[in-house]
Coordinates of C-alpha atoms in Angstrom, one line a residue:
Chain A
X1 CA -5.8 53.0 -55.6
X2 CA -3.4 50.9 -53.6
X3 CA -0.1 50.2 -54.1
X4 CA 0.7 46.1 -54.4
X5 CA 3.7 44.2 -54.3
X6 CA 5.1 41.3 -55.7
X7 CA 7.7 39.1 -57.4
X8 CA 7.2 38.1 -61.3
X9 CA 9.6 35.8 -62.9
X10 CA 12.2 36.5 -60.0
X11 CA 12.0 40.3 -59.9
X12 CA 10.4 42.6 -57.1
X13 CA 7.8 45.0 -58.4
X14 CA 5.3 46.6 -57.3
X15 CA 2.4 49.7 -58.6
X16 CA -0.8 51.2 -58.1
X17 CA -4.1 49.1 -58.6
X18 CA -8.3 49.7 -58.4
X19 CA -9.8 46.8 -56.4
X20 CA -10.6 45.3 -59.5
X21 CA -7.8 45.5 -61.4
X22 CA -7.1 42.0 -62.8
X23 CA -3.7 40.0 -62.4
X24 CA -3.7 40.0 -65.9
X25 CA -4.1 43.5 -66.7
X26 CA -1.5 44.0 -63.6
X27 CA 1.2 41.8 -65.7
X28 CA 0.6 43.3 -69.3
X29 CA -0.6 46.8 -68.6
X30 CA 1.3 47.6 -65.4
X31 CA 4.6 45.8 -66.2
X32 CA 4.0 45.4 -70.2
X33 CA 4.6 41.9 -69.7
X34 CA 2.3 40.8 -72.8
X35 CA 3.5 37.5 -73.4
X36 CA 0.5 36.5 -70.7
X37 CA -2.8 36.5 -72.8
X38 CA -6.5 37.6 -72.3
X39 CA -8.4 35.4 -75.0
X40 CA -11.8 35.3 -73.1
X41 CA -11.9 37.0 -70.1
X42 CA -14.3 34.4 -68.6
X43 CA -11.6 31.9 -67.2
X44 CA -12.4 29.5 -69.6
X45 CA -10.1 29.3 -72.1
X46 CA -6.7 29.1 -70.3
X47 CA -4.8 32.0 -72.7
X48 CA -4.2 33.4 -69.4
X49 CA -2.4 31.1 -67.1
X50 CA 0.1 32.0 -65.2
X51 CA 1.8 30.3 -62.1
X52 CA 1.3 32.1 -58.6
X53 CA 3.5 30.5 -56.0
X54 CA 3.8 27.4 -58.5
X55 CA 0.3 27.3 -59.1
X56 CA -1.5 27.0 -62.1
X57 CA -3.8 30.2 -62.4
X58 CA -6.2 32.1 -64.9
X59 CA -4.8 35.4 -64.0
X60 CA -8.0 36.9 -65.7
X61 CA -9.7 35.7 -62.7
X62 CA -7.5 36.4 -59.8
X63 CA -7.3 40.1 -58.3
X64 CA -4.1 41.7 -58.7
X65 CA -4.5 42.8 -54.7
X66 CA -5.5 39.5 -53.4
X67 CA -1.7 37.7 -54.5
X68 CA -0.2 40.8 -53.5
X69 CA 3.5 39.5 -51.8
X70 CA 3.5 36.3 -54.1
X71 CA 5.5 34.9 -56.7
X72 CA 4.2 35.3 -60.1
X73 CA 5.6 33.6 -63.2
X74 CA 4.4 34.1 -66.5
X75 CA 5.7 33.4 -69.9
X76 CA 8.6 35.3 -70.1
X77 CA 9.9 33.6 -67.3
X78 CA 10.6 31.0 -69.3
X79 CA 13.1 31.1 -71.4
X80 CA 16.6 29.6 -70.2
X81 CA 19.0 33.0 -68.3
X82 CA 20.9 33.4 -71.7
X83 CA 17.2 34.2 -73.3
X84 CA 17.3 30.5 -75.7
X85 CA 13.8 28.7 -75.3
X86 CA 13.3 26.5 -72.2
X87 CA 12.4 23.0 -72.2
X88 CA 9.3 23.1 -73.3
X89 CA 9.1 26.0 -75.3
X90 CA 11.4 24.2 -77.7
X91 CA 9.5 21.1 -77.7
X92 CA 6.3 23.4 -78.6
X93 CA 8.4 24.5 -81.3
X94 CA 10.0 21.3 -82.6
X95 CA 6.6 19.4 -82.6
X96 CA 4.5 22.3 -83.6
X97 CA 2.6 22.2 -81.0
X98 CA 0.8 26.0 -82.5
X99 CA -0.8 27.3 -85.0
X100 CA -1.9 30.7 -84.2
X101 CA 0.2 31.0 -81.1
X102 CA -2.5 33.1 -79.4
X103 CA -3.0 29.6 -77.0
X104 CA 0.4 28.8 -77.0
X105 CA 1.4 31.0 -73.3
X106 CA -1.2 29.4 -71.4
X107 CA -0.7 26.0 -73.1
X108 CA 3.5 26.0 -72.1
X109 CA 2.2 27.4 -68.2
X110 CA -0.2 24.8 -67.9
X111 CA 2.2 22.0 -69.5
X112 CA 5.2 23.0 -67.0
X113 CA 2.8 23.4 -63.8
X114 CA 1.5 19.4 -64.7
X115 CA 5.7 18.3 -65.3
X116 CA 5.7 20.0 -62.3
X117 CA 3.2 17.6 -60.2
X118 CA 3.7 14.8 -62.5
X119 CA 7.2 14.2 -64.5
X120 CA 6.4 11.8 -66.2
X121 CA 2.4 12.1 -67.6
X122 CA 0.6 9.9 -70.1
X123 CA -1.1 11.2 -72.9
X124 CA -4.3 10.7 -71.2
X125 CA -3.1 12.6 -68.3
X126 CA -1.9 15.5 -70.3
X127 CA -4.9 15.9 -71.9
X128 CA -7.4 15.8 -68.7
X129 CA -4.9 18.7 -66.9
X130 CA -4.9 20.4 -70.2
X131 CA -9.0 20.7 -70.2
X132 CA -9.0 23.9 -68.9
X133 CA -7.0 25.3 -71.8
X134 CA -8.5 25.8 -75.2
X135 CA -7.0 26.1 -79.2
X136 CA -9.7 27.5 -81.4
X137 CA -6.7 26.1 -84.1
X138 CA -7.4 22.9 -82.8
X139 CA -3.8 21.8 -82.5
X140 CA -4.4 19.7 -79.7
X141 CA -2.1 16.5 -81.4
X142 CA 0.8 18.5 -81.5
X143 CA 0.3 20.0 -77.9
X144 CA 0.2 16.8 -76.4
X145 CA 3.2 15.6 -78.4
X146 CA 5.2 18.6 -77.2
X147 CA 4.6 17.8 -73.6
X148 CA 5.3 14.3 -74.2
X149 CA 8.5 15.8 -75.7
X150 CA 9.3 18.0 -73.0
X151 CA 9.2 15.6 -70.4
X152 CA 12.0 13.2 -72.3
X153 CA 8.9 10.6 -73.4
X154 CA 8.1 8.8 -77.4
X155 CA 6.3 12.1 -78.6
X156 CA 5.9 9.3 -82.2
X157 CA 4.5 7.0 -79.5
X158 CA 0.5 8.6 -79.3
X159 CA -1.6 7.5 -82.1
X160 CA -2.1 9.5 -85.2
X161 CA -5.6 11.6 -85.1
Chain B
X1 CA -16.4 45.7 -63.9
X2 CA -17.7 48.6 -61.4
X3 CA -14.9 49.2 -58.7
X4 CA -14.7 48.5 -55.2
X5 CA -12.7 48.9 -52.2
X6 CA -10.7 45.4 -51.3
X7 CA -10.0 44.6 -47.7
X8 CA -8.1 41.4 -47.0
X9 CA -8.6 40.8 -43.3
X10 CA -5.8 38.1 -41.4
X11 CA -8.5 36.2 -38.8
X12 CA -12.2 35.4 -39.1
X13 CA -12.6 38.3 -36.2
X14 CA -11.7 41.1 -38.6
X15 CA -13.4 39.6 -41.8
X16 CA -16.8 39.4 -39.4
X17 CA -16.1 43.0 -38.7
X18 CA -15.2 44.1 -42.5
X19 CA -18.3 42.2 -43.7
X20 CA -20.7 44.3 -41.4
X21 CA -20.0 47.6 -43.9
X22 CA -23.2 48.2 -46.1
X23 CA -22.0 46.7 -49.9
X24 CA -19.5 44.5 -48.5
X25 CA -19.4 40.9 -49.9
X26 CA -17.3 37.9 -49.1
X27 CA -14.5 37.0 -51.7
X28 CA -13.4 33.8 -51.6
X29 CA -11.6 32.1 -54.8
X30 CA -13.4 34.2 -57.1
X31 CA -14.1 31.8 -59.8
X32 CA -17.6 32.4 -59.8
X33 CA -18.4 35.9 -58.2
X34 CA -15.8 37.6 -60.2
X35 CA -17.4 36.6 -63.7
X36 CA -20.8 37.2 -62.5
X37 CA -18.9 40.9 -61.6
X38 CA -17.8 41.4 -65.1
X39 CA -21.0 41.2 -66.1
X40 CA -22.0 43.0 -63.5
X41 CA -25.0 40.4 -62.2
X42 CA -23.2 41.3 -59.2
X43 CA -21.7 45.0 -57.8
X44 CA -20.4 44.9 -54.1
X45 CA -19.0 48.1 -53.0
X46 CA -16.2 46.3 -51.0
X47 CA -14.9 42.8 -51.1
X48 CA -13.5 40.6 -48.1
X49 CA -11.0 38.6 -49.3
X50 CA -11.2 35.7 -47.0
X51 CA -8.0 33.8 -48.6
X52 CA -6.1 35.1 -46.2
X53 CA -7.0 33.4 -43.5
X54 CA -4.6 30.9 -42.0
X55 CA -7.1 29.7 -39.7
X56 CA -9.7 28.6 -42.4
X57 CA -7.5 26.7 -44.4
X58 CA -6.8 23.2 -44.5
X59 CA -7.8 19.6 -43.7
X60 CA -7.7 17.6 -40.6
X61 CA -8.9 14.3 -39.6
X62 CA -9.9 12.7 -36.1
X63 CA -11.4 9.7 -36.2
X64 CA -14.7 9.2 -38.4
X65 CA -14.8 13.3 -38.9
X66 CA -13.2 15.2 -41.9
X67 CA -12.7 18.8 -41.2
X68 CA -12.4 21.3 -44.3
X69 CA -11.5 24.7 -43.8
X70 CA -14.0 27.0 -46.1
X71 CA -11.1 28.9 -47.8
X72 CA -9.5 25.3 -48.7
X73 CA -9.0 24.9 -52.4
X74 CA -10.4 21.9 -54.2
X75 CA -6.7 21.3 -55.1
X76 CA -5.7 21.0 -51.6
X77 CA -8.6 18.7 -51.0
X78 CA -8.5 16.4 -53.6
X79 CA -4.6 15.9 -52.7
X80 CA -5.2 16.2 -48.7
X81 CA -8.4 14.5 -48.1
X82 CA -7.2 10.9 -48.1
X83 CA -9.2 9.8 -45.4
X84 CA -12.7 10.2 -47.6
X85 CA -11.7 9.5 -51.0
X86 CA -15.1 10.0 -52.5
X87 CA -14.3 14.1 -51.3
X88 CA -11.3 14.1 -53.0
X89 CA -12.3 12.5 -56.0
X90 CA -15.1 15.0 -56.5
X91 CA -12.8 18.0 -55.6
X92 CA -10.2 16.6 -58.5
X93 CA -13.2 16.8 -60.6
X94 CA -14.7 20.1 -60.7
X95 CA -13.2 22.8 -63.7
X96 CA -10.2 22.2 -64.5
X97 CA -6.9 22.1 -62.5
X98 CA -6.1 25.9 -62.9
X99 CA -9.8 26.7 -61.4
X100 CA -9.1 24.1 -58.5
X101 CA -6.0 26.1 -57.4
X102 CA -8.2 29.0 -57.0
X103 CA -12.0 27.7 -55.9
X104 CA -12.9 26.7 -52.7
X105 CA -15.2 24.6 -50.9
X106 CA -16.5 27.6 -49.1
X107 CA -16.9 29.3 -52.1
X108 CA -19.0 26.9 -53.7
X109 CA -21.0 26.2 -50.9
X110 CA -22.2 29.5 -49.9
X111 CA -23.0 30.6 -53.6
X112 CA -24.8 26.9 -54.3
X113 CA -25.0 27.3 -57.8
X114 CA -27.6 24.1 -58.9
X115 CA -24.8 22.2 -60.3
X116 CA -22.2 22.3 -58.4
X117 CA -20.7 19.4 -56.9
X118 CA -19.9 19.9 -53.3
X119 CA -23.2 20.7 -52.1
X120 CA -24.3 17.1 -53.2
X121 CA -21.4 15.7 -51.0
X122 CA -22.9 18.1 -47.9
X123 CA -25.6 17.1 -48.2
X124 CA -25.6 12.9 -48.7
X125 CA -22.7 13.1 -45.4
X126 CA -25.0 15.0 -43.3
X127 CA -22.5 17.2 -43.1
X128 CA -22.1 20.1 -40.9
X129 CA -21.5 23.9 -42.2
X130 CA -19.7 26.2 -39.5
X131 CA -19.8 29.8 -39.7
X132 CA -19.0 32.7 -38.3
X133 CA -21.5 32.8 -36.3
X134 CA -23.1 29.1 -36.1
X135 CA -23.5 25.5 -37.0
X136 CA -26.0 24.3 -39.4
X137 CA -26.9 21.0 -40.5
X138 CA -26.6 20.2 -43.7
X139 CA -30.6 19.4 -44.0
X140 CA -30.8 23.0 -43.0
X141 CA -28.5 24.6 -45.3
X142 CA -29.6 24.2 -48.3
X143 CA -32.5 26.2 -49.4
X144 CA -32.9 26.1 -53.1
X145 CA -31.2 27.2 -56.1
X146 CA -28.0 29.8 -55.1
X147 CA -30.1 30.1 -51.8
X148 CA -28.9 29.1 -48.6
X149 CA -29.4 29.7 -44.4
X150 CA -26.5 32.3 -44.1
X151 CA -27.7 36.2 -43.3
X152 CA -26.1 38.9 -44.1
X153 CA -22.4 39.0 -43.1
X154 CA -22.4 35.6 -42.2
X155 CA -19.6 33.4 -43.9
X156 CA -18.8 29.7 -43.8
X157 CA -15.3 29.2 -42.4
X158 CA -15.4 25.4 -42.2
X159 CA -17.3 22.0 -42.9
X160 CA -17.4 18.9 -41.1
X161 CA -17.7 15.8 -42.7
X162 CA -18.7 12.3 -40.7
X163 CA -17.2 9.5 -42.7
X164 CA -19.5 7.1 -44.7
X165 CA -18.3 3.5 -44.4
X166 CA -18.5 3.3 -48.4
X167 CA -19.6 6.6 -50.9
X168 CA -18.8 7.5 -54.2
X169 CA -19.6 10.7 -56.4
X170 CA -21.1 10.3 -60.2
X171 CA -21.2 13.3 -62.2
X172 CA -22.3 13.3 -66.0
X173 CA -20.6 16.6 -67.0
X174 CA -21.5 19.2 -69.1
X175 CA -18.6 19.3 -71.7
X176 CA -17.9 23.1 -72.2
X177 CA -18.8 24.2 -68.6
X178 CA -17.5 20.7 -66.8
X179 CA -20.5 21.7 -64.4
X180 CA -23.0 18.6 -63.7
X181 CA -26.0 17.9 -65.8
X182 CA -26.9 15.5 -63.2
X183 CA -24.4 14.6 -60.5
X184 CA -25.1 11.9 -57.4
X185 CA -23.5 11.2 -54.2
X186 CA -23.9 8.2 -52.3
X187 CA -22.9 7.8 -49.0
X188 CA -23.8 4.6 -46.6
X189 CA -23.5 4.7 -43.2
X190 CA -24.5 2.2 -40.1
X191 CA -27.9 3.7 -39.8
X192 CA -28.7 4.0 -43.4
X193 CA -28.2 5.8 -47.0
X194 CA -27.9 9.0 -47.7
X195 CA -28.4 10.1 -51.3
X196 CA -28.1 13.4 -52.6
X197 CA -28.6 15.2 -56.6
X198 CA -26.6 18.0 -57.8
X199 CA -27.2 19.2 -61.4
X200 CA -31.2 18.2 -62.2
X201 CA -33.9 20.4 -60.3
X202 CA -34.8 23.8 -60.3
X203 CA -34.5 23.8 -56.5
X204 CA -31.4 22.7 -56.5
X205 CA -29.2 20.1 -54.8
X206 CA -31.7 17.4 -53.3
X207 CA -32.1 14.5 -51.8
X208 CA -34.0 11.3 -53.0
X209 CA -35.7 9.6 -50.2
X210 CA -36.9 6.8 -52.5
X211 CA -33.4 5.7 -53.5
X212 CA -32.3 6.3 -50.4
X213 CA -35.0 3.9 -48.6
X214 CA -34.4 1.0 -51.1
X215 CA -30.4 1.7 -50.8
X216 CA -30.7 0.9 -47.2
X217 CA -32.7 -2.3 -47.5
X218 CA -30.8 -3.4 -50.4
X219 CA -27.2 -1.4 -51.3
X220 CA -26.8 -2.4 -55.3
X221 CA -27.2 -0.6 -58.2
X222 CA -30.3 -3.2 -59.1
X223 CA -32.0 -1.8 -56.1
X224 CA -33.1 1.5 -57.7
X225 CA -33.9 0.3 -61.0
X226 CA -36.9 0.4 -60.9
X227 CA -37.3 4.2 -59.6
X228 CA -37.7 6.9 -61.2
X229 CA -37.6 11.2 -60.2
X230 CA -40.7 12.8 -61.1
X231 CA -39.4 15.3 -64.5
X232 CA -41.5 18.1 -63.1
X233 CA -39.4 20.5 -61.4
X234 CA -36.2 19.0 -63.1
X235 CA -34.4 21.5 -65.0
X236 CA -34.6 21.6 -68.8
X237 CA -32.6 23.5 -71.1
X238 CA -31.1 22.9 -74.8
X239 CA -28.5 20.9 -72.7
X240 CA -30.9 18.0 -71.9
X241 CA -34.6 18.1 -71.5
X242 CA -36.7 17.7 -67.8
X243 CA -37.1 13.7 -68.5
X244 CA -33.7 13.2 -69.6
X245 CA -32.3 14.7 -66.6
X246 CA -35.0 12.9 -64.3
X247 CA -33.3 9.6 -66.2
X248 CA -29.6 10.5 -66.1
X249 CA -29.9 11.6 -62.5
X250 CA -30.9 7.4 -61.6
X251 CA -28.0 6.4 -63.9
X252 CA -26.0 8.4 -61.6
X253 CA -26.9 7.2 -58.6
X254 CA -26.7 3.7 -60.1
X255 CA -22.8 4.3 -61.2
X256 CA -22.3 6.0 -57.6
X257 CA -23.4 2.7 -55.8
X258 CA -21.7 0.4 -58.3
X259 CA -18.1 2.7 -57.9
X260 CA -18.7 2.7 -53.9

């Protein structure tokens, strides 16, 4: 066991971790941050993102010992200080961009790291930097509306499917 | 996932020196070796994070020659590697962004999974792989499917590209996995073509000598229609049969030339 270090979502923390203790398992079993979730374990469906110095990770896939000193942000990071839903988060929730939910974390971490790079994204563009997350529900439609939402863009404006 | 001790060393000095335990194995962006760990297809006592390491990071130009760091991300290089846009087009293309913030061209190259991308651009630049302990040609490299030159211990920490006057990438993804069914890079140079195929044979990444010979007497996508990869030795799966990848692998190269 070694003791690692880090931020998440602005506060310094820090425990005891196996070399092969996961990121992920660090956040939700170490620091009961749960909001960040494991859907495949495999990296490929994107339940799991998180961003680690403002990048876009599968923390299912990352050691918890190798972004030991970074900045983590996951989920509950954000929401707005007085705890009301953050951009995006409200756009997922005016545009019902979820049906399940069980996506939806990876899907808001993934939407604010490409608002991030690119303010301003076309449909097309949201869905190629989404590709990496999956919705067994399907609810892609509303996803991509919600991001169009969230970054002040005509969510009416893509084409009914 | 078995355990194992995890060392992150600061300079390639100390990594060379970690990697000489018995059991120890070179981590780079994990996004392959730490699935293949959780099924345990793989179970290294230690792992050498090599992430760490400022000096094998980044992307620098002088004159014709692209220089990669091995522990670069294919984020970084599809955003940094201006000068050879083909490069950064295929790094922008492999997984999906979350992936690219993790993998590296190090990575890839040193585990040279069949259908991975980079080795294809490798191998059509005639590019050369820097180690910790040598240079290698890119001819040299490559020995087969997830085989390669590099001994024990020994770990890429950079790649040097020469610059193709024109070269473009072609990949017919696999939907699910975004990995290549058949994938070609074309690079033309003063002295001639170089093509290499990612995604199709059992041996994996190689190149095409006929294509290239006709690309270099005539550089159009015409020039090659007429050639065709023997299916033997091609791989075939419930993804697309020995003769369709033999097929799809000439479409690629004909898109590559047309896109150059």
């Amino acid at each position: 066991m070694t003791k690692v270090a880090m931020t998440v979502n602005g506060k310094a923390v820090s425990g005891e971790v196996e070399g092969r203790t996961l990121l992920s398992a660090f956040l939700r079993e170490g620091q009961g941050l749960t909001g960040t979730h494991v859907g495949c374990d495999t990296s490929q469906c994107g339940a799991c993102v998180v961003h680690v110095d403002g990048k876009a990770v599968k923390s299912c896939t990352v050691f918890a010992a190798d972004v030991a000193g970074s900045s983590v942000k996951t989920i509950e990071g954000m929401a707005n200080a007085d705890g009301s839903l953050g951009v995006i988060q409200q756009a997922f929730q005016d545009h019902h961009g979820l049906q399940c939910g069980f996506c939806t974390p990876g899907m808001v971490m993934s939407s604010a790291a490409l608002l991030a790079e690119n303010p301003k994204p076309s449909e097309q563009e949201i869905r190629e930097y989404l590709e990496g997350n999956i919705c067994r529900c399907t609810g892609y439609h509303n996803i991509v509306k919600a991001v169009l939402a969230a970054s002040g863009q005509d969510a009416n404006a893509i084409a009914a499917e | 996932m078995h355990n194992f001790d995890f060392v992150k060393p600061a300079s390639v000095a100390e990594a060379v020196k970690a990697l000489s335990a018995d059991g120890a194995q070179a981590l780079s962006g994990g996004q392959t070796l730490m699935p293949t760990m959780k099924q345990r297809l793989a179970a290294p006592t230690m792992l050498v994070s090599l992430t760490g390491i400022a000096e094998m990071k980044g992307v620098k130009v002088d004159g014709r020659t692209l220089t990669i760091g091995a522990a670069t991300t294919h984020a970084t290089v599809a955003k940094e590697a201006a000068a050879y846009p083909a490069l950064a087009n295929l790094a922008g293309g492999i997984g999906d962004p979350a992936v690219r913030n993790r993998g590296t061209i190090g990575g890839s190259l040193a585990n040279n999974d069949p259908s991975a991308c980079y080795p294809s651009a490798v191998l059509a630049s005639g590019a050369t792989v820097v180690t910790s302990k040598r240079e290698i040609a890119a001819d040299d490299y490559f020995q087969g499917m997830f085989s390669t030159a590099l001994e024990e211990g020994e770990f890429i920490t950079a790649v040097r590209f020469p610059i193709p006057d024109r070269a473009a990438y072609a990949k017919f993804d696999q939907p699910a996995s975004r990995f290549a069914l058949a994938g070609a890079f074309v690079a033309r140079f003063a002295g001639g073509v170089r093509v290499a195929i990612t995604g199709a044979s059992e041996g994996g990444v190689f190149r095409w000598a006929e294509a290239e010979a006709a690309l270099s007497s005539n550089y159009s996508a015409d020039a090659i229609k007429g050639l065709s990869l023997d299916p033997s030795g091609m791989i075939g799966d419930l993804h697309g049969t020995q003769a369709y990848r033999a097929n799809l692998a000439r479409v690629m190269v004909q898109r590559a030339v047309a896109a150059s």
